[in-house]
């Protein structure tokens, strides 16, 4: 009986070629698994394509809600942003995809998982660290790193390989951006982006929205509610998290929100340039941040920002299934207990403009913050506070003056 391999299958040219390649070089029964994280119409026609390519079976696993609830929301609540700009769209998706691949491998009694990530990228690390953490006994095949066996070096080579195996599929020689899409974002790499001196060709590139210049001349008000750090409604309509992100994607795309051009530092040591579209995610994170401003005290907020940056790096490096991620997330979850309230903002030409935030747990006290004197604040108290708060500075200055005098 042949061993089984689970192929992380997208239906694209690379993973289509891998089906006959795995059968020829390893004599596996190839079971394809396409994990749906909200890719949309990219999944159309996959069943027929997998069978034509020689797959023994195809799983199409919709994990969109799990992705949103258990992977996206912890990152939103942590304020996890990699290198100040990247909202971790691909990074968050890889561990949940790997988790499902392992589950299918167990169900099928497979011995191996195969992925199509390249040897230069971050995704090979994310997939394989997750597999090591969840199923250390499973073998991993990464064809793009096996240059002695995987001899296909170009799109043309792959198309010729398909034709030689009587796989007549709608792939052509045209070159486009290298893209990764899920419900949270879409990334673009390649073509003119490979030279940082080039301006992105946004008219040719954008999928989820428009540039701010092409957004409507009129702004649009949006109201969101949160309970314990989780979004619950948009403009009075309650929805689950995945539907809220879908709705925000439409609104954000319309108004040119969430387009980021970044040169980032990959885990493997090189810099790479990409353009990310994250319209709904950008709005969701900003709305959550606005609400936290009212509710968290200064020291908790400062600590959370530091840990949020570390959380982003942990996720970016593929270390989701680690004690460190669990520990940081536990801290973050403890801060979300009172992050409840309503956020209103206006979307206008790439901007998210505050229009009012309220919460029953707000620490903002109008009588304290007002320029008029309130009952809770005695101005005379500030004198003693400044004396004690500035004491180290005063003592240092006195000691320096004394030392200079003694010279």
Coordinates of C-alpha atoms in Angstrom, one line a residue:
X1 CA 0.0 0.0 0.0
X2 CA 1.4 3.4 -1.0
X3 CA 2.2 6.1 1.5
X4 CA 0.0 9.1 1.4
X5 CA 1.2 12.7 1.2
X6 CA -1.0 15.7 2.0
X7 CA -0.3 18.5 -0.5
X8 CA -1.1 22.1 0.5
X9 CA -3.0 22.8 -2.7
X10 CA -3.9 26.2 -4.1
X11 CA -4.8 25.2 -7.6
X12 CA -2.1 27.4 -9.0
X13 CA 0.6 26.3 -11.5
X14 CA 3.2 25.4 -8.8
X15 CA 1.0 23.0 -6.8
X16 CA -0.7 21.6 -9.9
X17 CA 2.8 20.5 -11.1
X18 CA 3.6 19.0 -7.7
X19 CA 0.8 16.4 -8.0
X20 CA 2.4 14.3 -10.8
X21 CA 5.9 15.2 -9.6
X22 CA 5.2 13.7 -6.1
X23 CA 3.8 10.6 -7.7
X24 CA 6.7 10.1 -10.1
X25 CA 9.5 10.9 -7.6
X26 CA 8.1 9.4 -4.4
X27 CA 5.4 7.0 -5.5
X28 CA 2.9 8.7 -3.2
X29 CA -0.9 8.7 -3.3
X30 CA -1.4 12.5 -3.4
X31 CA -4.2 14.0 -1.4
X32 CA -4.8 17.6 -2.1
X33 CA -6.0 19.9 0.7
X34 CA -7.1 23.5 -0.1
X35 CA -7.6 25.5 3.0
X36 CA -10.1 28.3 2.5
X37 CA -9.3 31.4 4.6
X38 CA -11.5 33.6 2.5
X39 CA -9.8 33.6 -0.8
X40 CA -13.0 34.1 -2.7
X41 CA -13.3 33.0 -6.3
X42 CA -9.7 31.6 -6.3
X43 CA -11.2 28.2 -5.3
X44 CA -13.5 27.9 -8.4
X45 CA -12.8 24.8 -10.5
X46 CA -10.3 23.2 -8.0
X47 CA -12.0 19.8 -7.9
X48 CA -11.7 19.2 -11.6
X49 CA -8.2 20.6 -11.8
X50 CA -6.9 18.3 -9.0
X51 CA -8.4 15.2 -10.5
X52 CA -7.1 16.0 -14.0
X53 CA -3.6 16.4 -12.4
X54 CA -3.8 13.0 -10.8
X55 CA -4.8 13.6 -7.2
X56 CA -6.4 10.7 -5.4
X57 CA -8.6 13.0 -3.4
X58 CA -9.3 16.7 -2.7
X59 CA -10.3 18.4 0.5
X60 CA -11.6 21.9 0.4
X61 CA -11.7 23.1 4.0
X62 CA -13.4 26.3 5.0
X63 CA -11.8 27.6 8.1
X64 CA -12.7 31.3 7.7
X65 CA -14.4 31.7 11.0
X66 CA -11.6 29.8 12.9
X67 CA -9.1 32.1 11.2
X68 CA -11.0 35.2 12.2
X69 CA -11.9 34.3 15.7
X70 CA -8.7 32.4 16.9
X71 CA -5.9 33.9 14.8
X72 CA -6.9 37.4 13.5
X73 CA -8.6 38.6 16.7
X74 CA -5.7 37.8 19.1
X75 CA -3.5 39.9 16.7
X76 CA -6.0 42.8 16.6
X77 CA -6.3 42.8 20.4
X78 CA -2.6 42.7 20.8
X79 CA -2.1 45.6 18.3
X80 CA 0.3 43.3 16.5
X81 CA 2.0 45.2 13.6
X82 CA 5.3 44.0 12.1
X83 CA 7.9 46.8 11.5
X84 CA 5.2 49.5 12.1
X85 CA 3.3 48.7 8.9
X86 CA 2.5 45.1 8.1
X87 CA -0.7 43.8 9.6
X88 CA 0.4 40.1 9.3
X89 CA -2.1 38.9 6.8
X90 CA -0.1 36.0 5.5
X91 CA 1.7 35.4 8.8
X92 CA -1.5 34.8 10.7
X93 CA -2.9 32.5 8.1
X94 CA -0.1 30.0 7.8
X95 CA -0.4 28.4 11.2
X96 CA -4.1 27.8 10.9
X97 CA -3.6 26.3 7.4
X98 CA -0.8 24.1 8.8
X99 CA -3.1 23.0 11.7
X100 CA -5.8 21.9 9.2
X101 CA -3.2 20.1 7.0
X102 CA -2.1 18.1 10.1
X103 CA -5.7 17.3 10.9
X104 CA -6.3 15.9 7.4
X105 CA -3.0 14.0 7.6
X106 CA -4.1 12.3 10.8
X107 CA -7.5 11.5 9.3
X108 CA -6.0 10.0 6.1
X109 CA -3.1 8.2 7.9
X110 CA -0.6 10.2 5.8
X111 CA 3.1 10.2 6.6
X112 CA 4.1 13.4 4.8
X113 CA 3.0 17.0 4.2
X114 CA 4.2 18.9 1.1
X115 CA 4.0 22.6 0.6
X116 CA 4.9 24.9 -2.3
X117 CA 6.7 27.7 -0.4
X118 CA 10.0 28.8 -1.8
X119 CA 13.4 28.5 -0.1
X120 CA 13.7 32.3 0.0
X121 CA 10.5 33.2 1.8
X122 CA 9.0 33.2 5.3
X123 CA 6.2 30.8 4.6
X124 CA 8.4 27.7 4.6
X125 CA 9.4 28.6 8.2
X126 CA 5.8 29.2 9.2
X127 CA 4.4 26.0 7.8
X128 CA 7.2 23.8 9.1
X129 CA 7.4 25.2 12.6
X130 CA 3.7 24.7 12.9
X131 CA 4.0 21.1 11.7
X132 CA 6.9 20.4 14.0
X133 CA 4.9 21.7 17.0
X134 CA 1.7 19.8 16.1
X135 CA 3.0 16.6 14.5
X136 CA 6.7 16.1 15.0
X137 CA 6.5 12.6 13.4
X138 CA 5.3 13.8 10.0
X139 CA 7.8 14.3 7.2
X140 CA 7.9 17.5 5.2
X141 CA 8.6 17.9 1.5
X142 CA 9.4 21.3 0.1
X143 CA 10.0 20.9 -3.7
X144 CA 11.5 24.3 -4.3
X145 CA 14.3 23.5 -1.9
X146 CA 15.0 20.2 -3.7
X147 CA 16.8 21.6 -6.7
X148 CA 18.4 18.2 -7.6
X149 CA 14.9 16.7 -8.0
X150 CA 12.7 19.7 -8.7
X151 CA 14.1 21.0 -12.0
X152 CA 11.3 23.3 -12.9
X153 CA 12.8 26.8 -12.7
X154 CA 10.3 29.0 -14.5
X155 CA 6.6 29.3 -15.3
X156 CA 7.4 28.1 -18.9
X157 CA 9.1 25.0 -17.5
X158 CA 6.0 24.3 -15.4
X159 CA 3.6 24.8 -18.3
X160 CA 5.7 22.4 -20.4
X161 CA 5.7 19.9 -17.6
X162 CA 1.9 20.0 -17.4
X163 CA 1.5 19.5 -21.2
X164 CA 3.9 16.6 -21.1
X165 CA 1.6 15.0 -18.5
X166 CA -1.5 15.7 -20.5
X167 CA -2.7 18.3 -18.0
X168 CA -4.5 20.8 -20.2
X169 CA -5.3 23.7 -17.9
X170 CA -5.9 27.5 -18.3
X171 CA -2.3 28.6 -17.5
X172 CA -0.5 30.9 -19.8
X173 CA 3.0 32.4 -20.2
X174 CA 2.0 35.8 -18.9
X175 CA 3.8 37.1 -15.8
X176 CA 1.9 38.8 -13.0
X177 CA 2.5 39.8 -9.4
X178 CA 3.0 37.0 -6.9
X179 CA 0.0 37.3 -4.7
X180 CA -1.4 35.8 -1.5
X181 CA -5.0 36.5 -0.6
X182 CA -7.3 35.7 2.3
X183 CA -10.2 37.5 4.1
X184 CA -7.8 39.8 5.9
X185 CA -5.6 41.1 3.0
X186 CA -4.0 40.5 -0.3
X187 CA -0.2 40.9 -0.9
X188 CA 1.6 41.8 -4.1
X189 CA 5.2 41.1 -4.9
X190 CA 7.3 41.0 -8.1
X191 CA 7.3 43.0 -11.4
X192 CA 8.2 46.7 -10.8
X193 CA 8.1 46.2 -7.0
X194 CA 11.4 44.3 -7.2
X195 CA 13.2 47.6 -7.6
X196 CA 12.5 49.9 -4.6
X197 CA 13.2 52.9 -6.9
X198 CA 10.0 52.2 -8.8
X199 CA 6.6 53.6 -8.0
X200 CA 3.9 50.8 -7.7
X201 CA 1.6 50.6 -10.7
X202 CA -1.5 50.8 -8.5
X203 CA -3.9 50.9 -11.5
X204 CA -2.7 47.5 -12.6
X205 CA -2.2 46.0 -9.2
X206 CA -5.0 46.8 -6.7
X207 CA -7.6 44.1 -6.2
X208 CA -9.6 45.1 -3.0
X209 CA -9.9 48.8 -3.5
X210 CA -8.8 52.0 -5.1
X211 CA -6.1 54.6 -4.4
X212 CA -7.1 57.6 -2.2
X213 CA -7.0 59.8 -5.3
X214 CA -9.8 57.7 -6.8
X215 CA -11.9 57.4 -3.7
X216 CA -15.2 59.3 -3.4
X217 CA -15.1 63.0 -2.8
X218 CA -17.6 62.6 0.1
X219 CA -16.6 60.9 3.3
X220 CA -18.6 58.2 4.9
X221 CA -19.4 57.8 8.6
X222 CA -19.2 54.4 10.2
X223 CA -20.1 53.3 13.7
X224 CA -18.8 50.1 15.3
X225 CA -19.4 48.5 18.7
X226 CA -17.1 46.2 20.7
X227 CA -17.7 43.9 23.6
X228 CA -14.6 42.7 25.6
X229 CA -12.3 43.6 22.7
X230 CA -14.4 41.8 20.0
X231 CA -16.3 43.7 17.3
X232 CA -20.0 43.1 17.4
X233 CA -21.7 45.4 15.0
X234 CA -21.4 47.9 12.1
X235 CA -23.8 50.8 11.8
X236 CA -26.2 49.1 14.2
X237 CA -26.2 45.7 12.5
X238 CA -24.8 42.8 14.6
X239 CA -22.6 40.3 12.7
X240 CA -20.0 37.7 13.4
X241 CA -16.3 38.7 13.1
X242 CA -15.8 37.3 9.6
X243 CA -18.8 39.2 8.2
X244 CA -17.6 42.4 9.9
X245 CA -14.3 42.1 8.2
X246 CA -16.0 41.4 4.9
X247 CA -18.1 44.6 5.3
X248 CA -15.1 46.7 6.4
X249 CA -13.2 45.4 3.3
X250 CA -15.9 46.8 1.1
X251 CA -16.0 50.2 3.0
X252 CA -12.3 50.4 3.2
X253 CA -11.6 49.5 -0.4
X254 CA -14.1 52.1 -1.6
X255 CA -12.3 54.9 0.3
X256 CA -8.7 53.9 -0.4
X257 CA -8.0 52.6 3.1
X258 CA -5.1 50.3 4.1
X259 CA -2.7 50.4 1.1
X260 CA 0.9 49.9 2.4
X261 CA 4.1 49.8 0.4
X262 CA 6.8 48.3 2.6
X263 CA 10.4 47.0 2.4
X264 CA 10.4 44.4 5.2
X265 CA 13.0 42.2 6.8
X266 CA 12.3 38.6 6.1
X267 CA 13.2 35.9 8.7
X268 CA 15.7 34.4 6.3
X269 CA 17.8 37.5 6.3
X270 CA 16.9 39.4 3.2
X271 CA 14.9 42.5 2.6
X272 CA 11.8 42.2 0.3
X273 CA 9.4 44.7 -1.0
X274 CA 5.7 44.2 -1.2
X275 CA 2.4 46.1 -1.4
X276 CA -0.3 45.0 1.0
X277 CA -4.0 45.8 0.7
X278 CA -5.7 45.5 4.1
X279 CA -8.7 47.7 4.0
X280 CA -11.0 46.1 6.6
X281 CA -8.2 45.1 8.8
X282 CA -6.8 48.6 9.0
X283 CA -10.2 50.0 10.0
X284 CA -10.8 47.3 12.6
X285 CA -7.4 47.8 14.2
X286 CA -7.8 51.6 14.3
X287 CA -11.3 51.3 15.8
X288 CA -10.0 48.9 18.5
X289 CA -7.1 51.2 19.3
X290 CA -9.5 54.2 19.6
X291 CA -11.6 52.4 22.1
X292 CA -8.6 51.2 24.1
X293 CA -7.4 54.8 24.5
X294 CA -10.3 55.5 26.7
X295 CA -10.2 52.4 28.8
X296 CA -6.6 51.2 29.5
X297 CA -4.5 53.0 32.1
X298 CA -1.1 54.4 31.0
X299 CA 1.2 51.7 32.3
X300 CA -1.0 48.9 31.0
X301 CA -1.2 50.5 27.6
X302 CA 2.6 51.1 27.5
X303 CA 3.3 47.5 28.4
X304 CA 0.7 46.2 26.0
X305 CA 2.3 48.2 23.1
X306 CA 5.7 46.6 23.9
X307 CA 4.3 43.1 24.1
X308 CA 2.2 43.8 20.9
X309 CA 5.4 44.5 19.0
X310 CA 6.9 41.3 20.3
X311 CA 3.7 39.4 19.5
X312 CA 3.9 40.6 15.9
X313 CA 7.5 39.3 15.6
X314 CA 6.6 36.0 17.1
X315 CA 3.7 35.6 14.6
X316 CA 5.8 36.8 11.7
X317 CA 8.5 34.3 12.5
X318 CA 6.0 31.4 12.5
X319 CA 6.1 30.8 16.2
X320 CA 2.4 30.6 16.8
X321 CA 2.3 27.3 18.5
X322 CA 4.8 28.3 21.2
X323 CA 4.6 29.0 25.0
X324 CA 5.7 32.6 24.3
X325 CA 2.8 33.3 22.0
X326 CA 0.4 31.8 24.5
X327 CA 1.8 33.8 27.4
X328 CA 1.6 37.1 25.6
X329 CA -1.9 36.4 24.4
X330 CA -2.9 35.6 28.0
X331 CA -1.7 39.0 29.0
X332 CA -3.5 40.7 26.1
X333 CA -6.8 38.8 26.9
X334 CA -6.6 40.1 30.5
X335 CA -6.5 43.7 29.2
X336 CA -9.6 43.2 27.0
X337 CA -12.2 42.6 29.8
X338 CA -13.5 46.2 29.7
X339 CA -12.8 47.1 26.1
X340 CA -16.4 47.6 25.4
X341 CA -18.1 50.6 23.8
X342 CA -18.9 52.4 20.5
X343 CA -16.5 53.9 18.0
X344 CA -17.5 56.4 15.3
X345 CA -15.2 57.5 12.5
X346 CA -15.3 58.9 9.0
X347 CA -13.6 57.3 6.1
X348 CA -12.2 59.8 3.6
X349 CA -9.6 59.3 0.9
X350 CA -7.3 56.9 2.7
X351 CA -8.0 58.4 6.1
X352 CA -9.8 57.1 9.2
X353 CA -10.9 60.2 11.0
X354 CA -12.2 60.1 14.6
X355 CA -15.8 61.2 15.1
X356 CA -16.5 60.2 18.7
X357 CA -15.8 57.3 21.1
X358 CA -17.9 56.2 24.1
X359 CA -17.6 53.4 26.7
X360 CA -19.2 52.6 30.1
X361 CA -15.7 51.8 31.3
X362 CA -14.0 55.0 30.0
X363 CA -11.3 56.3 32.4
X364 CA -11.7 59.8 30.8
X365 CA -13.2 62.1 33.5
X366 CA -14.5 65.4 32.1
X367 CA -14.3 67.2 35.4
X368 CA -10.6 66.2 35.7
X369 CA -9.7 66.9 32.1
X370 CA -11.5 70.2 31.9
X371 CA -9.6 73.5 32.2
X372 CA -12.1 74.6 34.8
X373 CA -11.4 73.5 38.4
X374 CA -13.3 70.4 39.5
X375 CA -14.0 68.9 42.9
X376 CA -11.6 65.9 42.3
X377 CA -8.5 68.0 41.5
X378 CA -6.7 70.5 43.7
X379 CA -4.1 72.5 41.8
X380 CA -2.0 72.9 45.0
X381 CA -1.4 69.1 45.0
X382 CA 0.7 69.5 41.8
X383 CA 3.4 71.4 43.6
X384 CA 4.3 68.6 46.0
X385 CA 4.1 66.1 43.2
X386 CA 6.5 68.0 41.0
X387 CA 8.9 68.4 43.9
X388 CA 9.1 64.6 44.4
X389 CA 8.9 63.7 40.7
X390 CA 11.7 66.1 39.9
X391 CA 13.9 65.3 43.0
X392 CA 16.3 63.0 41.1
X393 CA 16.9 65.8 38.5
X394 CA 17.5 68.4 41.2
X395 CA 19.9 66.2 43.2
X396 CA 21.9 65.4 40.1
X397 CA 22.2 69.0 39.1
X398 CA 23.3 70.0 42.6
X399 CA 26.0 67.2 42.7
X400 CA 27.3 68.2 39.2
X401 CA 27.5 71.9 40.4
X402 CA 29.3 70.9 43.6
X403 CA 31.8 68.7 41.7
X404 CA 32.6 71.5 39.3
X405 CA 33.1 74.0 42.1
X406 CA 35.5 71.6 43.9
X407 CA 37.7 71.4 40.8

